[in-house]
Coordinates of C-alpha atoms and ligand atoms in Angstrom, one line a residue:
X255 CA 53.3 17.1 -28.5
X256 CA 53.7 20.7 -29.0
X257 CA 56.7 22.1 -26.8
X258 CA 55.2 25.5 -27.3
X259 CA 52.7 24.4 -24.3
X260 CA 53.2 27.0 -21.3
X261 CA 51.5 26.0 -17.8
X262 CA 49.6 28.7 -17.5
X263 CA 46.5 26.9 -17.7
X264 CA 47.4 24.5 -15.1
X265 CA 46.2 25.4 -11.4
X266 CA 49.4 26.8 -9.8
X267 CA 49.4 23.9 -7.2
X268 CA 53.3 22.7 -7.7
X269 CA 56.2 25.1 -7.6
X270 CA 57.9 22.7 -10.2
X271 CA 61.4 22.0 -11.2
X272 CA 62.3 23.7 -14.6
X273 CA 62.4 20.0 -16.4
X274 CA 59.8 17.9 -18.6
X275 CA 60.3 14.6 -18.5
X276 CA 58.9 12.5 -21.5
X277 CA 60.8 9.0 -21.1
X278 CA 62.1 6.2 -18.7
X279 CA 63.5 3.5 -18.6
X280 CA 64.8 1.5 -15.0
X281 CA 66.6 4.0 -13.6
X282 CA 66.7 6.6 -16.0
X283 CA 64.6 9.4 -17.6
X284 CA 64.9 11.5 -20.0
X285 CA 63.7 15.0 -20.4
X286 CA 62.5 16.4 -23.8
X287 CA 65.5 18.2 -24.4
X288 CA 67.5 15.0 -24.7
X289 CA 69.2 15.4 -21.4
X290 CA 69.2 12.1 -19.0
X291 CA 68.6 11.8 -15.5
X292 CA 69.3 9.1 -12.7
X293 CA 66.1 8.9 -10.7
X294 CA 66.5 8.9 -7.1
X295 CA 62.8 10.1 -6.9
X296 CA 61.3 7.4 -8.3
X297 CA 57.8 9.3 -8.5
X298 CA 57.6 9.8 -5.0
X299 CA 58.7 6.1 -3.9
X300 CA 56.1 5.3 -6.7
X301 CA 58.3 3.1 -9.5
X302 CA 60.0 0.9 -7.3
X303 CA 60.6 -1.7 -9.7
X304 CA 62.1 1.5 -12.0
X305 CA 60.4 2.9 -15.1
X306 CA 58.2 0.9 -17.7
X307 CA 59.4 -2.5 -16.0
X308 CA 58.7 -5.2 -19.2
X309 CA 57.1 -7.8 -17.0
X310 CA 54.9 -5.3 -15.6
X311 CA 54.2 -3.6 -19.0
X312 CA 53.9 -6.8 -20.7
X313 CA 50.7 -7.7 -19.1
X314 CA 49.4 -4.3 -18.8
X315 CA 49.7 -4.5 -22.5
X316 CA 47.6 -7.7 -22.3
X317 CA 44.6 -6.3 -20.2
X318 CA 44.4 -3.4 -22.3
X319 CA 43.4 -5.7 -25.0
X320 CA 41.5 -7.3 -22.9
X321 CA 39.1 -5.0 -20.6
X322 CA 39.4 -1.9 -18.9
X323 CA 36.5 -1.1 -17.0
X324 CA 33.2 -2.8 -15.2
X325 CA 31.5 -1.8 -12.4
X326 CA 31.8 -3.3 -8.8
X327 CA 28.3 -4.1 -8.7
X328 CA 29.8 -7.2 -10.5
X329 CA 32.3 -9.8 -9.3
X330 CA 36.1 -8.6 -11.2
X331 CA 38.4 -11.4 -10.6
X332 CA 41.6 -9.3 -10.7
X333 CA 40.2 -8.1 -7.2
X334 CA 40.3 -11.5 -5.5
X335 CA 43.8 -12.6 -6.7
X336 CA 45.2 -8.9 -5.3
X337 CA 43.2 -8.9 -2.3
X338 CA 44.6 -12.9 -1.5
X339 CA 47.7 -11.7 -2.3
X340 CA 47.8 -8.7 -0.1
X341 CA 46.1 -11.1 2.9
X342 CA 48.6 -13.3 2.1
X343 CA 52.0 -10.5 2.4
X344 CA 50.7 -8.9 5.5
X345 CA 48.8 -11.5 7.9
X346 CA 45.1 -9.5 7.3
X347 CA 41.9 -10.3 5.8
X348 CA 40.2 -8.3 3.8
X349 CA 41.0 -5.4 1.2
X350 CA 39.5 -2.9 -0.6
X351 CA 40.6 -1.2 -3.6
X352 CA 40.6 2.8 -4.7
X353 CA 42.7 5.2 -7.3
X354 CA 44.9 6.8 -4.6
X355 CA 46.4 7.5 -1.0
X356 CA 44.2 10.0 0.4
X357 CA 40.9 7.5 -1.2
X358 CA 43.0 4.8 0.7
X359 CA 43.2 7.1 4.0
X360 CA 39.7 8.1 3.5
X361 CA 38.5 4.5 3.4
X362 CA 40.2 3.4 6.8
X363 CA 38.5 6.3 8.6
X364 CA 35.4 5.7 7.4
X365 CA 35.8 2.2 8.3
X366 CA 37.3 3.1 12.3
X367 CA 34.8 5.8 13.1
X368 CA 32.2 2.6 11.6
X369 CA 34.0 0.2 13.1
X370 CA 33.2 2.0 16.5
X371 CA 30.0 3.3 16.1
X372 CA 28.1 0.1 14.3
X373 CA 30.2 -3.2 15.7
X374 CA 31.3 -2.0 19.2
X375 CA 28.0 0.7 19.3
X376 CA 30.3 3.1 21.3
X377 CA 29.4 6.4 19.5
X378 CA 33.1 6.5 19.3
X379 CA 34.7 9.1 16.3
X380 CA 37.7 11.0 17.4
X381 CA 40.8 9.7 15.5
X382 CA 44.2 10.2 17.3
X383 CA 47.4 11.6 14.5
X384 CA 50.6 13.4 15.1
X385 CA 52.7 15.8 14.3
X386 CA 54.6 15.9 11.2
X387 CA 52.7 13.4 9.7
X388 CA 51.0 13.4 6.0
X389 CA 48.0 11.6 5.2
X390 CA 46.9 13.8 1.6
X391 CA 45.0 16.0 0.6
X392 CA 41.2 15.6 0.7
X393 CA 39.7 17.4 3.7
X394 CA 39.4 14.3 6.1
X395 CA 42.9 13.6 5.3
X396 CA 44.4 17.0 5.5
X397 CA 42.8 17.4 8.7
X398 CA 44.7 14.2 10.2
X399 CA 47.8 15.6 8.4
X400 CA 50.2 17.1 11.4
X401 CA 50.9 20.2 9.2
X402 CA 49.4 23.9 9.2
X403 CA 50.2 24.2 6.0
X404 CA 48.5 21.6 4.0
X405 CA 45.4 23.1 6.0
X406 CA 45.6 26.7 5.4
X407 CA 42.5 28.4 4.4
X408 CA 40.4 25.1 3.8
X409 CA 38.4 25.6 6.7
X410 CA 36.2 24.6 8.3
X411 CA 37.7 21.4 8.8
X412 CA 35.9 18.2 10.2
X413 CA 35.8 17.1 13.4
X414 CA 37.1 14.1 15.2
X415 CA 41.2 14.7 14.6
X416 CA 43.5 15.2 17.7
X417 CA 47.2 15.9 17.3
X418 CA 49.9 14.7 19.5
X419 CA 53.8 14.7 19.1
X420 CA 55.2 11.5 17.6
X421 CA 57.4 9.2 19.2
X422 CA 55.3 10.2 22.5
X423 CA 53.6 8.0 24.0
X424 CA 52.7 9.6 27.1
X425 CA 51.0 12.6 25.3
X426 CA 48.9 10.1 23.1
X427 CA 48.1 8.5 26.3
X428 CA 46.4 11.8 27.8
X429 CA 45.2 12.2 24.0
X430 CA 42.7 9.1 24.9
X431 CA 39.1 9.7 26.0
X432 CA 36.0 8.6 25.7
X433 CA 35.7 9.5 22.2
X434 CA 38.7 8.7 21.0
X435 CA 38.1 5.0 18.3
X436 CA 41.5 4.9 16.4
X437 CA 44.7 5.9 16.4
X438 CA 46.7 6.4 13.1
X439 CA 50.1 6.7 12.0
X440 CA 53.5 6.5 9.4
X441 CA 55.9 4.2 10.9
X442 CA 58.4 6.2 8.8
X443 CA 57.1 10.0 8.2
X444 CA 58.0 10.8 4.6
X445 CA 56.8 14.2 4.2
X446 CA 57.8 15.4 7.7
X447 CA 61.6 14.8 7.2
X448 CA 62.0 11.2 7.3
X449 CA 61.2 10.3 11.3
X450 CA 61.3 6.6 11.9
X451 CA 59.1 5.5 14.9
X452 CA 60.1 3.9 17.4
X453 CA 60.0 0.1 18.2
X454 CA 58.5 1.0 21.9
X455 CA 56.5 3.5 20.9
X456 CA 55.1 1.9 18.8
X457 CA 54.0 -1.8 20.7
X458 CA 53.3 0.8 23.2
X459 CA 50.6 2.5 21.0
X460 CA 49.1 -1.4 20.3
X461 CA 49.0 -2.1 23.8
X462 CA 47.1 1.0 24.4
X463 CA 44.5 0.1 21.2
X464 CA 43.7 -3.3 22.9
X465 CA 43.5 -1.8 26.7
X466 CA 40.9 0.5 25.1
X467 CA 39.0 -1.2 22.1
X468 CA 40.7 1.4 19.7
X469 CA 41.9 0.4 16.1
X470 CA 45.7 0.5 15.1
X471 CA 45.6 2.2 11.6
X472 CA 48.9 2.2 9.6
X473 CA 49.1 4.6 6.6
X474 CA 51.8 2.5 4.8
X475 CA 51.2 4.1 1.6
X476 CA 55.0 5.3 1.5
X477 CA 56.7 3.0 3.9
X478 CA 54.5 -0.2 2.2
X479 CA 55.1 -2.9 -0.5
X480 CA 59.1 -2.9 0.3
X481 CA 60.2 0.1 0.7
X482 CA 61.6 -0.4 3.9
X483 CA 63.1 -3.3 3.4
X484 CA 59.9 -6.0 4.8
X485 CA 56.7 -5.8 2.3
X486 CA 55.3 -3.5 5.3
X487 CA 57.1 -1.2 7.6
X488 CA 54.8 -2.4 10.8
X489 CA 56.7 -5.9 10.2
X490 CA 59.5 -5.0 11.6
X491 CA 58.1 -3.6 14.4
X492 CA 56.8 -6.9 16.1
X493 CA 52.9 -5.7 15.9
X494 CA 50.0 -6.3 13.7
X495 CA 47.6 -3.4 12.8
X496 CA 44.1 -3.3 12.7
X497 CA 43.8 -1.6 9.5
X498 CA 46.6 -0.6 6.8
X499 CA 46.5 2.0 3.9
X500 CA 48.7 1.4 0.8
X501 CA 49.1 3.0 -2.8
X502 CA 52.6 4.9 -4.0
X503 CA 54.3 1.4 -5.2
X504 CA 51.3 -0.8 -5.3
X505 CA 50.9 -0.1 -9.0
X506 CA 54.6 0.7 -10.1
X507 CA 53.0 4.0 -11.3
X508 CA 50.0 2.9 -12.3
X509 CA 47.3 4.8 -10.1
X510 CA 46.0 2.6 -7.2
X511 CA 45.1 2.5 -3.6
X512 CA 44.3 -0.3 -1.5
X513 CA 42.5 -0.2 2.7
X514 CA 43.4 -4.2 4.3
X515 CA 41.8 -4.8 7.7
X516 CA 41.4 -7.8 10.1
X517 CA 38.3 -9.9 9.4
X518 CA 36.7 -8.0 12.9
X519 CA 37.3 -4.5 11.7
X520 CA 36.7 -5.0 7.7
X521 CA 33.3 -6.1 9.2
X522 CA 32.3 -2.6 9.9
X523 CA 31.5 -2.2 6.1
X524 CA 28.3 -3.6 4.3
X525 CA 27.1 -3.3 1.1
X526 CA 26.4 0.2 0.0
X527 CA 28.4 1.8 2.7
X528 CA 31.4 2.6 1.1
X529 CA 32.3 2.0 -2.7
X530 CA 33.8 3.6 -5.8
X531 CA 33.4 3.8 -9.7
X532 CA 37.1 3.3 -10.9
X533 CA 38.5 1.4 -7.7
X534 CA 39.3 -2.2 -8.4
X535 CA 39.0 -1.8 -12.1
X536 CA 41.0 -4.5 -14.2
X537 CA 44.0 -2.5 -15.0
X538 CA 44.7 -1.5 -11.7
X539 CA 44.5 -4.8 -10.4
X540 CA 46.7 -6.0 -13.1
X541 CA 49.2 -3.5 -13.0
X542 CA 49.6 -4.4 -8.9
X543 CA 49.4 -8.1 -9.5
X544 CA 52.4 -7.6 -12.0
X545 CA 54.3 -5.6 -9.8
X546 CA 54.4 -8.0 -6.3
X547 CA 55.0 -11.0 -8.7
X548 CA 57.8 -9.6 -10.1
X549 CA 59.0 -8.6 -7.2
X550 CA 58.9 -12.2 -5.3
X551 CA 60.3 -13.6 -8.5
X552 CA 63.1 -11.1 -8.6
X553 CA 64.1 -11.0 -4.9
X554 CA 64.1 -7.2 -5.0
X555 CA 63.8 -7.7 -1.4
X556 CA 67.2 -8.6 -0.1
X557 CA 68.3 -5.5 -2.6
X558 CA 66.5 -3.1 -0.6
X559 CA 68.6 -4.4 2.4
X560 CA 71.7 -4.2 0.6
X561 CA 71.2 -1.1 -1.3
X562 CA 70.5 0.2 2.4
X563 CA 73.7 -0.3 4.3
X564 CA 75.6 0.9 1.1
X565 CA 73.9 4.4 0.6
X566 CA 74.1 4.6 4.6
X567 CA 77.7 4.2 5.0
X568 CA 78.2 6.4 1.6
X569 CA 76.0 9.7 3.5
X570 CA 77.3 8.7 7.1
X571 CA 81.0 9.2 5.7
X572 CA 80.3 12.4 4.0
X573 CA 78.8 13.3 7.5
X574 CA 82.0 12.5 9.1
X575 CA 83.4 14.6 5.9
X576 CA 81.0 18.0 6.3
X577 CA 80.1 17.7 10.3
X578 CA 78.7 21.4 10.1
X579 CA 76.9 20.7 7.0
X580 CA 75.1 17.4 7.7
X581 CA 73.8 16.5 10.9
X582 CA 71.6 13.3 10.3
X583 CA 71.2 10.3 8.3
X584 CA 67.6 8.9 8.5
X585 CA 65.1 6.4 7.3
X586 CA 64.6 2.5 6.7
X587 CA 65.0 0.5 3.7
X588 CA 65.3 2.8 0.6
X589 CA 63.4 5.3 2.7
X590 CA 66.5 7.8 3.7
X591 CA 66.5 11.6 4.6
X592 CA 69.8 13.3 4.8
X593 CA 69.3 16.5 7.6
X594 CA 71.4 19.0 6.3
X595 CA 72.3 23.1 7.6
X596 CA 72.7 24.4 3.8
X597 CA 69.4 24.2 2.5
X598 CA 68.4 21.3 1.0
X599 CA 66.8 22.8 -2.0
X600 CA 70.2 24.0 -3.2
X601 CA 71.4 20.3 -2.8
X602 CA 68.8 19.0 -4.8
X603 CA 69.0 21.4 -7.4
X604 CA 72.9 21.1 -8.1
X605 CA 72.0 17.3 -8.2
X606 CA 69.9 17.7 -10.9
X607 CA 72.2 19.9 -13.0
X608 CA 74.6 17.2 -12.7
X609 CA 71.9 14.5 -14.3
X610 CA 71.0 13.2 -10.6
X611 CA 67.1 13.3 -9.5
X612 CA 66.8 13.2 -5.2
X613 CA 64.1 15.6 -3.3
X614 CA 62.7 17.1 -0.4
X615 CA 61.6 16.4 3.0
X616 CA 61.0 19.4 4.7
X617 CA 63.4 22.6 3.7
X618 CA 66.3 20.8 5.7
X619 CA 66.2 17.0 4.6
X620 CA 67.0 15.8 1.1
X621 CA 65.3 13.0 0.8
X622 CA 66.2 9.5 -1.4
X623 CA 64.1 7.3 -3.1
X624 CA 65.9 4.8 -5.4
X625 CA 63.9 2.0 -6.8
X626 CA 65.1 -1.5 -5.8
X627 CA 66.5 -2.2 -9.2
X628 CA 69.7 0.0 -8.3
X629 CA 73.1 -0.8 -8.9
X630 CA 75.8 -0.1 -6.4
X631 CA 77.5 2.0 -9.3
X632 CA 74.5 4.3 -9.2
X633 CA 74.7 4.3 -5.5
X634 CA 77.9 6.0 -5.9
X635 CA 77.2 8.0 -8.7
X636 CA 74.7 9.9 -5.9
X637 CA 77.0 9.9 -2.8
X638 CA 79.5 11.6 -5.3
X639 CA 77.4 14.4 -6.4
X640 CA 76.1 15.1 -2.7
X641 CA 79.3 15.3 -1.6
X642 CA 79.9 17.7 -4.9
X643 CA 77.1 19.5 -3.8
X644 CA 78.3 19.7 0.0
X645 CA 82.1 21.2 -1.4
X646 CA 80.6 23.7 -2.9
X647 CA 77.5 25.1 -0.6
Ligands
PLP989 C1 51.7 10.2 -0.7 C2 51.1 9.9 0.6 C3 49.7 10.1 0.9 C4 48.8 10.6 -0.2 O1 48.7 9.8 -1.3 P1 48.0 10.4 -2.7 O2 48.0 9.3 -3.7 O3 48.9 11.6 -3.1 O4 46.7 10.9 -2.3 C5 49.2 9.7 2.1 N1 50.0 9.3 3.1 C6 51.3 9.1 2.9 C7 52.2 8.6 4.0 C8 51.9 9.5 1.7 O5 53.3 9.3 1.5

């Protein structure tokens, strides 16, 4: 690899940090000047089982050998044991299998404005979202995203999105009319600063789906496959979804996104309505097979819960420590934001001088990622250099 490479060839989408990773290993990376990092950033709550995990490489390493590709106009067995398993985790029926997030959020639209129009015959389309929220980057999906300015000068935009304040449930009640089919949401908003929802809100909202024939959709692609703590974030709220989206951990970093539904919506697809060439593909469905069995076999779990209460009390004593400079501590699970006054950019990059990888949520949040492999040493090793970074700004 030639380290004379400059970006200027890439599309200038990312304003990047000045560091090129090259390795990784658990918790650490390496850059390719030799320097090491702890990674609280874990892709983007992507490698929660940390980096090149060897059970999960191991069999990779076995279906590359094996097969990488067919089509899904034939039967790929891989499919069935993920989709069981994912049926199986979360109390729904039926799955279906793309490369990414905003495929996966793409895919449960299509199947609630469907859903509607085919099996209830409403004529139903309009799709209820809030504030704040991020659902990615293709234009159905930036369009339900509760931000200007993932939308800026893409439009026209489709039709059929209506945005409400979260945690309202009075305004998503006015929200509801006679077109209205679905109502989606993050139980945790990653991207919008780290805003849990909450419990009543949110049996609220499935009250309000079943007094009105609307679908619960769930975009658990951050908040899903442990990262809060349960394998889904809606299981700690007391509710079942219609219709959940998943991807970030599914693969441990291998690209993959998943749609699961009830048996009554998943019926609103038939063959030929919806479909993909590289969805499902052996690899993918390995890589995510490999990952939630080595996560039921390692317990990782009950780490998550413990890993929680210790990085907690860490940032809520460096908020009794700074009370002018942080305000909040936020977040489920391994899913934490930290509101601060100094901007949180500067926090993140004295971190990573000092070797320690956390990001953004918003300019005011600093968000943490850790995978559930995460020793309480490392734990500290962060709450030190926050604090560090808090002394100094
Ligand atoms: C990351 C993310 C997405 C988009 O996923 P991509 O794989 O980047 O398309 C959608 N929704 C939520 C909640 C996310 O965190």
């Amino acid at each position: 690899m030639s380290t004379m490479a400059a970006p200027m060839h890439l599309m200038n989408t990312y304003s990047k940090w000045p560091i090129r990773l090259v390795k990784g290993e658990g918790n650490r990376v390496w850059d390719d000047q030799g320097n090491e990092y702890l990674d609280f950033v874990s892709g983007i709550a992507v490698t929660s089982l940390g980096h090149v995990h060897p059970k999960v490489t191991k069999r990779l390493h076995e279906q590359l050998d094996t097969l990488w590709h067919c089509s899904n106009l034939m039967h790929v067995p891989q499919q069935e044991v993920l989709a069981q398993k994912l049926c199986g985790l979360s109390g729904l029926d039926r799955a279906f299998f793309c490369n990414s997030g905003a495929e996966a959020n793409e895919g449960m639209i299509k199947l609630a404005r469907r859903y509607a129009q085919k099996v209830q015959g409403t004529g139903r389309y309009e799709i209820i979202t809030f504030q704040q929220s991020f659902h990615g980057r293709t234009l159905a999906t930036l369009t339900a995203t509760g931000q200007d300015k993932v939308k800026d000068g893409f439009g026209p935009l489709p039709d059929g999105f209506v945005t409400v304040p979260y945690n309202d449930l009075e305004a998503v009640r006015a929200a509801v009319t006679e077109k209205t089919c679905a109502i989606m949401l993050e139980l945790v908003q990653g991207e919008g600063g780290v805003h849990p929802a909450e419990e009543p809100f949110v049996k609220g909202l499935r009250q309000l789906c079943d007094e009105h024939g609307l679908l619960l959709l769930i975009d658990e692609i951050q908040t899903g496959i442990g990262r809060t703590g349960t394998w889904f974030a809606f299981q700690q709220y007391g509710i079942k979804p219609d219709v959940i989206s998943l991807a970030k951990a599914l693969g441990n970093g291998f690209p993959i996104g998943a749609v699961v539904a009830t048996e009554a919506a998943a019926e609103a697809f038939a063959p030929g309505t919806h479909g993909t060439t590289f969805g499902g593909n052996p690899l993918a469905m390995t890589a995510a097979i490999a990952t939630l069995e080595t996560m039921e076999e390692e317990h990782v779990l009950n780490r998550v819960g413990i890993l929680h209460r210790q990085l907690v009390s860490g940032l809520e004593k460096l908020r009794a420590e700074y009370p002018g400079k942080v305000l909040a501590v936020r977040g489920k699970g391994l899913l934490l934001g930290v509101e601060v006054t100094v901007p949180a950019s500067s926090i993140v990059d004295y971190a990573r001088e000092k070797g320690v990888l956390v990001l953004l949520a918003g300019p005011q949040v600093v968000r943490l990622l850790p995978s559930f492999v995460t020793t309480e040493e490392e734990v500290n090793r962060v709450i030190e250099v926050i604090g560090e970074a808090m002394e100094n700004l």
